[in-house]
Amino acid sequence: MTSLDHGKFSRVTTMFHSLLALTVFLLFFTGYAVAFNDELWWLVELMGGNTGVLAVHRVAGFALIFLTAFWVFYMLLRAGGSVSLTAVLPTPGDVAAFVQDMKFAAGMADERHPNARQFAGYSADEIPLLSYVGKGVIAIFAVELLLLMVSGLLIWQKTMLIDFYNSQSVVIAFVAFHGALGVIMMMGVMFHTFEHGFHPAFYPVEMKAFLPKSDTPEYHGDAESESVTGIERLRLKPSWGWVTNVMGVLTIIGVVSILLASMSYGGYPISQTIVFGEGSLLRTVGINIGVLVLFIGLFLSMYGNVLRARYMRQRRQEARTAATDGGRTDD
Amino acid sequence: MSDTDPETGGDSDHVADERTESDGGNRGLSDRAAFWISAVLSLALAVGSVWLIGVRAIQFEALQRVRPTVEGGGVGAGWIQGNTKPALDWLITLIHFADVLMGVFILVMIFMHWIAFRRLAARMRPHGAPRRNSDAVATDGGERSDSASDTTCGGDAE
């Protein structure tokens, strides 16, 4: 009997998640350097100017097509794939979980709904594979990634579109569509960073996304504590409070700034005239804060892999030590 | 997962995964085959889609930039507004609408999690509290030592 459900990701999932994160972050850094280059000019310069930025953007775009296609094929072809597919479909319980989360935040509920549970102190069969937020992330990403990849491919060679439509403005419309669509994803990734990096029980990273469940130790004892989450027994890290407050503020500023900037630029990312009356300091600061949040997200994603490597090394050392004591090594 | 049979040990995905990912090297052939077939198919799709765009296009890159603010101008500099495809205008408006809707929703979610995290943190033991005893290791690790459990306190449901 497992009273905890540590580790939900398989080895392939952890690798896919890390590679997808790296790819998407690269696409954000390059794509937003282009879209908001008044505000993120330093990012353009850092990546080798416009040619460099677009080259990196396209290499990452290619990787994104490869990774998502791989994931879809793998999910469909592998044994038990259909189970994974049903696990991502929303259920009425997910709506209830959202409502209960609102109540929990307002102090009107004592616990978070099992479908919202990040801290899994309950028995494994009480906890769904994905929380309602996780399901939402997958659903939104699936639609967005598909649209982003198709529109991205279409504007890959703009001359092709110009040829096809006999109009430059149509091409810019495709670019605008592509960019505005990316805004939703960028805001979502900022939220994702905050949500998974700053849960008090997991801060600063949730290892379950990096350590496959086959390598995660699980406690198989009696189930005396099943009705409680067990969070009372955990110690809060000393820096959690202020770091989380700072990150919360930065995430809010980042999301609002990106949103407002995408609005104030209007429907098209080019101006009506060549002369610009831009240069809003507030917007520049806000968008750069948003990019900072993304950098922290990228850092945490890499840090999770560092922790995994450290943990696996520790385990190998322990196995070796055990062998010299007369035990046997499995590997 | 809720739709699995508890009689057979619960989560069938988990069972499948244990078969695939056990340390003993007893990997299911079907999963391994699935992995490699997926890799080949997706590489073909990625190369094919970029190739398709490549052969249809004139092979030169004359257009670099969206916002023509940097010296020398860019993609947009010489381009006038005048989209002749109303469907594209409509799609852009739709995406802007989705941006606002999702942006507001995401802000709600951030605030909600921020507050929920504060409530959860208030239940945890403060930093100064003594280290947990050996019983409590079960809450965030497993049967391993403290140092191991510290780095592996996972268990998220997303």
PDB file of N, CA and C in Angstrom, chain A residues 50 274, chain B residues 62 65 67-78:
ATOM      1  N   ASN A  50      19.396  40.443 -35.557  1.00  0.00           N
ATOM      2  CA  ASN A  50      18.163  39.891 -36.120  1.00  0.00           C
ATOM      3  C   ASN A  50      18.366  38.543 -36.803  1.00  0.00           C
ATOM      4  N   ILE A 274       6.339  55.193 -40.168  1.00  0.00           N
ATOM      5  CA  ILE A 274       7.699  54.776 -39.862  1.00  0.00           C
ATOM      6  C   ILE A 274       8.207  55.484 -38.603  1.00  0.00           C
TER       7      ILE A 274
ATOM      8  N   ALA B  62      15.060  37.725 -47.355  1.00  0.00           N
ATOM      9  CA  ALA B  62      15.219  39.161 -47.491  1.00  0.00           C
ATOM     10  C   ALA B  62      14.522  39.889 -46.348  1.00  0.00           C
ATOM     11  N   ARG B  65      12.773  41.476 -40.094  1.00  0.00           N
ATOM     12  CA  ARG B  65      12.270  42.052 -38.870  1.00  0.00           C
ATOM     13  C   ARG B  65      10.777  42.351 -38.920  1.00  0.00           C
ATOM     14  N   ARG B  67       9.355  44.647 -36.353  1.00  0.00           N
ATOM     15  CA  ARG B  67       9.218  46.060 -35.996  1.00  0.00           C
ATOM     16  C   ARG B  67      10.393  46.842 -36.564  1.00  0.00           C
ATOM     17  N   PRO B  68      10.127  47.769 -37.421  1.00  0.00           N
ATOM     18  CA  PRO B  68      11.221  48.422 -38.160  1.00  0.00           C
ATOM     19  C   PRO B  68      11.833  49.582 -37.397  1.00  0.00           C
ATOM     20  N   THR B  69      12.243  49.334 -36.152  1.00  0.00           N
ATOM     21  CA  THR B  69      12.739  50.450 -35.341  1.00  0.00           C
ATOM     22  C   THR B  69      14.248  50.557 -35.350  1.00  0.00           C
ATOM     23  N   VAL B  70      14.904  49.472 -35.673  1.00  0.00           N
ATOM     24  CA  VAL B  70      16.357  49.494 -35.623  1.00  0.00           C
ATOM     25  C   VAL B  70      16.883  50.048 -36.942  1.00  0.00           C
ATOM     26  N   GLU B  71      18.041  50.639 -36.859  1.00  0.00           N
ATOM     27  CA  GLU B  71      18.658  51.296 -38.011  1.00  0.00           C
ATOM     28  C   GLU B  71      18.643  50.394 -39.245  1.00  0.00           C
ATOM     29  N   GLY B  72      18.252  50.936 -40.344  1.00  0.00           N
ATOM     30  CA  GLY B  72      18.222  50.154 -41.563  1.00  0.00           C
ATOM     31  C   GLY B  72      16.860  49.569 -41.879  1.00  0.00           C
ATOM     32  N   GLY B  73      15.992  49.612 -40.901  1.00  0.00           N
ATOM     33  CA  GLY B  73      14.649  49.111 -41.139  1.00  0.00           C
ATOM     34  C   GLY B  73      14.609  47.605 -41.189  1.00  0.00           C
ATOM     35  N   GLY B  74      13.441  47.061 -41.371  1.00  0.00           N
ATOM     36  CA  GLY B  74      13.311  45.617 -41.390  1.00  0.00           C
ATOM     37  C   GLY B  74      12.115  45.199 -42.198  1.00  0.00           C
ATOM     38  N   VAL B  75      11.560  44.100 -41.791  1.00  0.00           N
ATOM     39  CA  VAL B  75      10.438  43.525 -42.513  1.00  0.00           C
ATOM     40  C   VAL B  75       9.338  44.530 -42.750  1.00  0.00           C
ATOM     41  N   GLY B  76       8.973  45.218 -41.667  1.00  0.00           N
ATOM     42  CA  GLY B  76       7.794  46.071 -41.748  1.00  0.00           C
ATOM     43  C   GLY B  76       8.056  47.420 -42.370  1.00  0.00           C
ATOM     44  N   ALA B  77       9.336  47.787 -42.479  1.00  0.00           N
ATOM     45  CA  ALA B  77       9.657  49.165 -42.835  1.00  0.00           C
ATOM     46  C   ALA B  77       9.017  49.601 -44.151  1.00  0.00           C
ATOM     47  N   GLY B  78       9.112  48.735 -45.128  1.00  0.00           N
ATOM     48  CA  GLY B  78       8.587  49.136 -46.415  1.00  0.00           C
ATOM     49  C   GLY B  78       7.164  48.659 -46.661  1.00  0.00           C
TER      50      GLY B  78
END
